[in-house]
Structure formats: structure tokens, C-alpha cells
């Protein structure tokens, strides 16, 4: 199973979202430098390392923006250990305005 599919399954289980988008943005970061294993390496943009999460869930009602981000990060903690490098999170509760 891909990292994107795993993330989607975990987010669905944790938040029962009304809307969910897991967007792989790794290709947008080609040429960026990553420090891994004590050396400086250029990232080729391939793989599943940079994602954007757009999620609307009733579980976010009453939560601050920081609490929402912490909840999503906690649900996906294992993915960071598996190679996830960056995560942009756009959480909302039902009825809240989104830019997407």
C-alpha cells in the first residue's frame, strides 16, 4: 500500500471526514536539499515525501487550528517514521469556509 493510501485510511478512521484530499506534492520539491544521514543530498522529486491534507471533519468542531494540526500529525506519526518529510494541513469543521 502506498504512503498516500495509508494516510487516507488512517485519516478516515481517525476523523470520519466529510471531505478528504491527500495530495502528493513531492514533485514540487525537486531540487530541494535534504539533510539525511549526516550528508547534504538533492531531492529528485520522486516518491511520497511531501503531502497536502485537505480535510473537513465534525471532530474538528471546537478545536483550535493548532489542536487540529496536532491531531492530524498524531494520526500520521508512523508515516513520518516511514519517510514522510513534509505535511501541509488544511483542516476545517463542517460549515467552515475553505479555500478549496
mmCIF file of C-alpha atoms in Angstrom:
data_model
loop_
_atom_site.group_PDB
_atom_site.id
_atom_site.type_symbol
_atom_site.label_atom_id
_atom_site.label_comp_id
_atom_site.label_asym_id
_atom_site.label_seq_id
_atom_site.Cartn_x
_atom_site.Cartn_y
_atom_site.Cartn_z
ATOM 1 C CA UNK A 1 0.000 0.000 0.000
ATOM 2 C CA UNK A 2 1.325 3.460 -0.865
ATOM 3 C CA UNK A 3 2.016 6.082 1.799
ATOM 4 C CA UNK A 4 -0.830 8.187 0.357
ATOM 5 C CA UNK A 5 -3.295 5.285 0.635
ATOM 6 C CA UNK A 6 -2.143 4.510 4.169
ATOM 7 C CA UNK A 7 -2.532 8.152 5.173
ATOM 8 C CA UNK A 8 -6.009 8.301 3.660
ATOM 9 C CA UNK A 9 -7.105 5.149 5.517
ATOM 10 C CA UNK A 10 -5.735 6.421 8.850
ATOM 11 C CA UNK A 11 -7.376 9.832 8.440
ATOM 12 C CA UNK A 12 -10.732 8.258 7.539
ATOM 13 C CA UNK A 13 -10.546 6.032 10.602
ATOM 14 C CA UNK A 14 -9.499 8.813 12.982
ATOM 15 C CA UNK A 15 -11.739 11.637 11.746
ATOM 16 C CA UNK A 16 -14.642 10.198 9.678
ATOM 17 C CA UNK A 17 -14.274 13.174 7.334
ATOM 18 C CA UNK A 18 -16.998 14.628 5.147
ATOM 19 C CA UNK A 19 -14.308 15.611 2.627
ATOM 20 C CA UNK A 20 -10.727 14.406 2.354
ATOM 21 C CA UNK A 21 -7.970 15.019 -0.162
ATOM 22 C CA UNK A 22 -4.478 13.552 0.200
ATOM 23 C CA UNK A 23 -2.332 15.311 -2.389
ATOM 24 C CA UNK A 24 1.195 14.187 -3.198
ATOM 25 C CA UNK A 25 3.243 17.357 -3.752
ATOM 26 C CA UNK A 26 6.652 15.679 -3.790
ATOM 27 C CA UNK A 27 7.290 16.661 -7.416
ATOM 28 C CA UNK A 28 7.013 20.340 -6.434
ATOM 29 C CA UNK A 29 10.096 19.973 -4.247
ATOM 30 C CA UNK A 30 12.504 18.558 -6.820
ATOM 31 C CA UNK A 31 15.911 20.168 -6.426
ATOM 32 C CA UNK A 32 15.450 20.986 -2.762
ATOM 33 C CA UNK A 33 18.215 19.838 -0.463
ATOM 34 C CA UNK A 34 17.501 17.341 2.313
ATOM 35 C CA UNK A 35 19.871 16.521 5.103
ATOM 36 C CA UNK A 36 19.650 12.805 5.783
ATOM 37 C CA UNK A 37 22.182 10.535 7.394
ATOM 38 C CA UNK A 38 24.560 13.424 8.027
ATOM 39 C CA UNK A 39 25.038 14.421 4.385
ATOM 40 C CA UNK A 40 23.583 17.035 2.070
ATOM 41 C CA UNK A 41 21.618 15.499 -0.795
ATOM 42 C CA UNK A 42 19.448 16.969 -3.538
ATOM 43 C CA UNK A 43 15.892 15.627 -3.677
ATOM 44 C CA UNK A 44 14.779 14.400 -7.131
ATOM 45 C CA UNK A 45 11.045 14.951 -6.515
ATOM 46 C CA UNK A 46 10.138 11.291 -6.876
ATOM 47 C CA UNK A 47 8.365 9.242 -4.275
ATOM 48 C CA UNK A 48 6.000 10.111 -1.457
ATOM 49 C CA UNK A 49 7.675 12.583 0.862
ATOM 50 C CA UNK A 50 5.679 15.841 0.656
ATOM 51 C CA UNK A 51 1.887 15.924 1.044
ATOM 52 C CA UNK A 52 -1.006 18.322 1.466
ATOM 53 C CA UNK A 53 -4.019 17.172 3.514
ATOM 54 C CA UNK A 54 -7.377 18.867 2.976
ATOM 55 C CA UNK A 55 -9.908 17.543 5.448
ATOM 56 C CA UNK A 56 -13.349 18.531 6.742
ATOM 57 C CA UNK A 57 -14.467 16.635 9.834
ATOM 58 C CA UNK A 58 -17.030 17.158 12.602
ATOM 59 C CA UNK A 59 -14.292 16.107 15.031
ATOM 60 C CA UNK A 60 -12.582 19.461 14.441
ATOM 61 C CA UNK A 61 -15.553 21.440 15.790
ATOM 62 C CA UNK A 62 -14.459 23.425 18.837
ATOM 63 C CA UNK A 63 -10.755 22.735 18.224
ATOM 64 C CA UNK A 64 -8.230 25.494 17.613
ATOM 65 C CA UNK A 65 -6.147 25.436 14.462
ATOM 66 C CA UNK A 66 -3.155 24.171 16.444
ATOM 67 C CA UNK A 67 -5.215 21.402 18.070
ATOM 68 C CA UNK A 68 -6.413 20.293 14.632
ATOM 69 C CA UNK A 69 -2.868 20.176 13.277
ATOM 70 C CA UNK A 70 -1.655 18.244 16.305
ATOM 71 C CA UNK A 71 -4.497 15.738 15.909
ATOM 72 C CA UNK A 72 -3.666 15.118 12.231
ATOM 73 C CA UNK A 73 0.068 14.859 12.977
ATOM 74 C CA UNK A 74 -0.652 12.353 15.764
ATOM 75 C CA UNK A 75 -2.800 10.229 13.442
ATOM 76 C CA UNK A 76 0.034 10.159 10.882
ATOM 77 C CA UNK A 77 3.019 9.823 13.241
ATOM 78 C CA UNK A 78 4.019 6.467 11.739
ATOM 79 C CA UNK A 79 4.264 7.962 8.260
ATOM 80 C CA UNK A 80 6.959 10.396 9.372
ATOM 81 C CA UNK A 81 8.978 7.385 10.525
ATOM 82 C CA UNK A 82 8.354 5.764 7.119
ATOM 83 C CA UNK A 83 9.793 8.648 5.090
ATOM 84 C CA UNK A 84 7.217 11.447 5.119
ATOM 85 C CA UNK A 85 9.233 14.671 5.133
ATOM 86 C CA UNK A 86 6.660 17.482 4.938
ATOM 87 C CA UNK A 87 2.930 17.805 5.555
ATOM 88 C CA UNK A 88 0.733 20.821 4.792
ATOM 89 C CA UNK A 89 -2.558 20.546 6.676
ATOM 90 C CA UNK A 90 -5.775 22.386 5.792
ATOM 91 C CA UNK A 91 -8.341 21.219 8.385
ATOM 92 C CA UNK A 92 -11.897 22.514 8.799
ATOM 93 C CA UNK A 93 -15.082 21.658 10.626
ATOM 94 C CA UNK A 94 -18.346 21.337 8.644
ATOM 95 C CA UNK A 95 -19.757 24.730 7.697
ATOM 96 C CA UNK A 96 -16.405 26.499 7.910
ATOM 97 C CA UNK A 97 -15.164 28.254 4.815
ATOM 98 C CA UNK A 98 -12.333 26.565 2.941
ATOM 99 C CA UNK A 99 -10.145 27.862 0.140
ATOM 100 C CA UNK A 100 -10.637 24.662 -1.810
#
